Amino acid sequence: MGTPEFPDLGKHCTVEDCKQIDFLPFTCDRCHQVFCLEHRGYTKHQCPVADRKDVTVVICPLCAKGVRLNPDEDPNITWESHVNSECDPSNYEKATKKKKCPVPGCREILTFSNTIRCRDCNLDHCLKHRFGPDHKCPGPRKPDTGFPFMGLLNRSRKEESKPNRTPATSSPKWATSFLNAASTVRATAESSMAKLSSEFSQAWQTARDGVGQSSSSSGSRGGQLEECPQCGAKFSSVTTLVDHVEKVHERSGNRTGVKKVTIDVCPKCSKGFRDPVSLVEHVERDHGGTSKG
């Protein structure tokens, strides 16, 4: 065996009828014997422990699942253990039923090579109906813009409002903490919005009341009603008289016989005068002023 230079090179095949010397021998991973190229297979050299490396799977006719047979165990025992533990007959239809294209009227069976998943609706379709208009795709789902805890809070309120129902004691503590935090956030937001709304309403009402009081005080300060020089209508304040003149007479300037009238208002008592001279006399007489520069 070997050569004079390499006396340990090569080994003889273990098969009795062969005994061929092979410089690149094969060692069986089950019986650990040395064989040549021709007898390296389990069946070629009739390996006595080859069944321990073999894998045998039997398809269950009830649930369509694969049952692996253990070489060290009786197949009947393996089969009985499968039937009593993990066999589910309801899975047979799911495992054996071939998946088809969901488009109505399409009978194309979906396989690995002709299946495309839509990015928007996330459903598998055949090549013919892979585009959105072909399978009437509803489009991507719109994100929920509402309050993120509304559904959870409404569900918890419904559970609390139901009579004769004991609260679940097996619920984890983090769920209760989460509900409390969500309720606190929502209550804070609602109170802030209510406070802001009330402050805005109060400021608006104060502004309106201030305008009304100034108008009424300016009217009562004169001690008499203001009369429109065009139509003779009387008003309690100069502001309402000016608004009346601008709205009724100045905007209706195309009417015949109507002339624009300029009213000068006293800066002290807000009394109106059609003649500037009368205004000056009023200031000197009633307010102790002077008409000199």
XYZ file of C-alpha atoms in Angstrom, residues 26-252:
227
model
C -14.343 7.919 1.688
C -15.276 7.366 5.337
C -18.949 6.563 6.051
C -20.428 8.927 8.630
C -22.627 6.132 10.052
C -20.473 3.014 10.294
C -17.162 4.882 10.032
C -15.671 2.368 7.558
C -13.448 3.248 4.606
C -14.808 2.746 1.079
C -13.832 3.541 -2.472
C -15.612 5.824 -4.860
C -17.916 3.057 -6.087
C -19.031 1.818 -2.634
C -19.277 5.119 -0.757
C -23.135 5.167 -0.722
C -25.226 3.619 2.084
C -26.917 1.153 -0.230
C -23.718 0.279 -2.111
C -21.941 -1.060 0.944
C -25.177 -2.052 2.736
C -24.575 0.130 5.788
C -26.178 -1.504 8.866
C -26.898 1.807 10.647
C -27.979 3.905 7.668
C -31.604 4.075 8.831
C -30.639 6.285 11.770
C -29.553 8.981 9.326
C -32.532 8.503 7.042
C -35.501 10.898 7.214
C -38.975 9.467 6.510
C -42.031 11.728 6.568
C -45.614 10.497 6.267
C -48.466 12.846 5.301
C -51.392 12.545 7.677
C -54.669 11.963 5.754
C -56.672 13.747 8.468
C -54.842 17.072 8.848
C -52.465 17.010 5.841
C -49.451 17.585 8.093
C -46.121 15.811 7.766
C -45.265 13.277 10.485
C -41.592 12.362 10.778
C -40.906 8.754 11.716
C -38.271 8.210 14.373
C -35.847 5.391 13.478
C -35.575 4.360 17.144
C -39.360 4.193 17.612
C -42.116 2.027 16.258
C -44.022 3.867 13.448
C -47.354 2.892 15.044
C -46.394 4.606 18.300
C -45.272 7.740 16.416
C -48.541 7.801 14.474
C -50.675 7.359 17.613
C -48.785 10.156 19.378
C -49.461 12.500 16.460
C -53.187 11.693 16.345
C -53.628 12.247 20.081
C -51.607 15.477 20.344
C -51.287 17.709 17.274
C -53.675 16.298 14.656
C -56.275 18.932 13.645
C -58.764 17.812 10.944
C -59.901 21.428 10.380
C -56.489 22.202 8.893
C -56.974 19.708 6.042
C -58.992 22.073 3.871
C -56.552 24.949 4.422
C -53.552 22.806 3.550
C -55.047 21.103 0.492
C -57.123 23.960 -0.906
C -55.299 25.787 -3.656
C -55.185 29.545 -3.355
C -56.841 31.433 -6.204
C -56.879 35.042 -7.364
C -59.428 37.042 -5.280
C -60.782 38.938 -8.304
C -64.415 37.866 -8.993
C -64.581 35.559 -12.001
C -60.840 34.813 -12.052
C -59.980 31.132 -11.520
C -56.225 31.486 -11.793
C -54.458 29.366 -9.185
C -51.762 31.333 -7.389
C -48.358 29.709 -7.415
C -44.865 30.873 -6.575
C -44.169 32.123 -10.086
C -47.440 33.927 -10.900
C -48.252 35.615 -7.569
C -47.791 39.349 -7.001
C -48.784 41.166 -3.828
C -50.360 44.626 -4.201
C -48.574 47.344 -2.223
C -51.790 49.213 -1.392
C -54.331 46.520 -0.408
C -51.679 43.931 0.609
C -53.459 41.073 -1.216
C -52.036 38.475 -3.591
C -53.200 38.560 -7.228
C -52.312 36.827 -10.455
C -50.238 38.450 -13.176
C -53.332 39.451 -15.133
C -54.797 41.450 -12.231
C -51.561 42.727 -10.688
C -52.344 46.418 -11.307
C -54.706 48.395 -9.064
C -57.377 49.273 -11.686
C -57.536 45.617 -12.769
C -58.547 44.309 -9.324
C -60.349 47.513 -8.232
C -57.866 48.297 -5.521
C -59.366 50.500 -2.765
C -56.003 52.188 -2.257
C -53.882 52.469 0.853
C -55.617 52.654 4.178
C -55.982 56.187 5.470
C -54.310 56.839 8.816
C -56.541 57.517 11.786
C -56.287 61.250 12.534
C -58.530 61.138 15.581
C -57.535 60.870 19.208
C -55.425 57.696 19.439
C -56.889 56.566 22.751
C -60.562 57.180 21.925
C -61.353 53.566 21.044
C -59.602 52.249 24.113
C -61.268 54.786 26.406
C -64.730 54.169 24.951
C -64.286 50.432 25.391
C -63.204 50.851 29.004
C -66.166 53.156 29.704
C -68.589 50.614 28.225
C -67.118 47.888 30.387
C -67.431 50.064 33.490
C -71.041 51.012 32.690
C -72.221 47.408 32.299
C -74.103 46.254 35.450
C -73.484 42.999 37.338
C -70.061 42.555 35.856
C -67.033 42.116 38.017
C -63.829 43.713 36.759
C -61.212 41.371 35.410
C -58.603 40.667 38.033
C -56.242 38.911 35.631
C -55.543 41.995 33.548
C -51.918 43.110 33.746
C -50.990 46.152 35.768
C -49.455 47.923 32.784
C -52.823 47.940 31.012
C -54.445 49.717 33.972
C -51.598 52.217 34.119
C -51.909 52.816 30.394
C -55.640 53.505 30.700
C -55.085 55.900 33.583
C -52.402 57.796 31.660
C -54.629 58.037 28.585
C -57.550 59.298 30.689
C -55.326 61.904 32.318
C -54.027 63.153 28.965
C -57.512 63.385 27.508
C -58.921 65.159 30.583
C -56.048 67.662 30.529
C -56.605 68.391 26.849
C -60.353 68.850 27.320
C -59.908 71.146 30.330
C -57.337 73.256 28.447
C -59.655 73.631 25.463
C -62.598 74.528 27.717
C -60.519 77.105 29.596
C -59.287 78.655 26.368
C -62.820 78.791 24.956
C -64.205 80.431 28.115
C -61.414 83.023 28.172
C -62.001 83.861 24.526
C -65.763 84.182 25.065
C -65.230 86.385 28.116
C -62.811 88.659 26.260
C -65.193 88.945 23.327
C -68.143 89.771 25.601
C -66.073 92.362 27.464
C -65.109 94.046 24.212
C -68.728 94.156 23.072
C -69.917 95.503 26.426
C -67.207 98.187 26.334
C -68.330 99.366 22.915
C -71.989 99.469 24.011
C -71.237 101.352 27.206
C -69.137 103.961 25.390
C -71.893 104.470 22.852
C -74.607 104.780 25.485
C -72.546 107.129 27.668
C -71.733 109.347 24.706
C -75.442 109.544 23.882
C -76.554 110.283 27.402
C -73.791 112.820 27.909
C -75.369 115.171 25.398
C -78.717 114.979 27.127
C -80.645 114.847 23.840
C -81.204 112.683 20.800
C -79.178 113.161 17.626
C -81.307 113.884 14.551
C -80.429 112.959 10.992
C -80.344 116.108 8.801
C -81.622 114.178 5.757
C -84.495 112.027 6.939
C -85.114 113.351 10.476
C -84.457 110.025 12.189
C -83.314 110.287 15.795
C -80.476 108.288 17.394
C -79.184 107.985 20.918
C -75.505 108.419 19.999
C -73.369 110.072 17.368
C -71.826 106.736 16.372
C -75.161 105.276 15.352
C -76.010 108.514 13.528
C -72.751 108.391 11.549
C -73.335 104.719 10.674
C -76.857 105.585 9.561
C -75.661 108.410 7.308
C -72.913 106.286 5.759
C -75.132 103.277 5.147
C -78.392 104.951 4.104
C -77.536 108.286 2.540
C -73.928 108.120 1.335
C -74.238 104.662 -0.220
C -77.510 105.688 -1.846
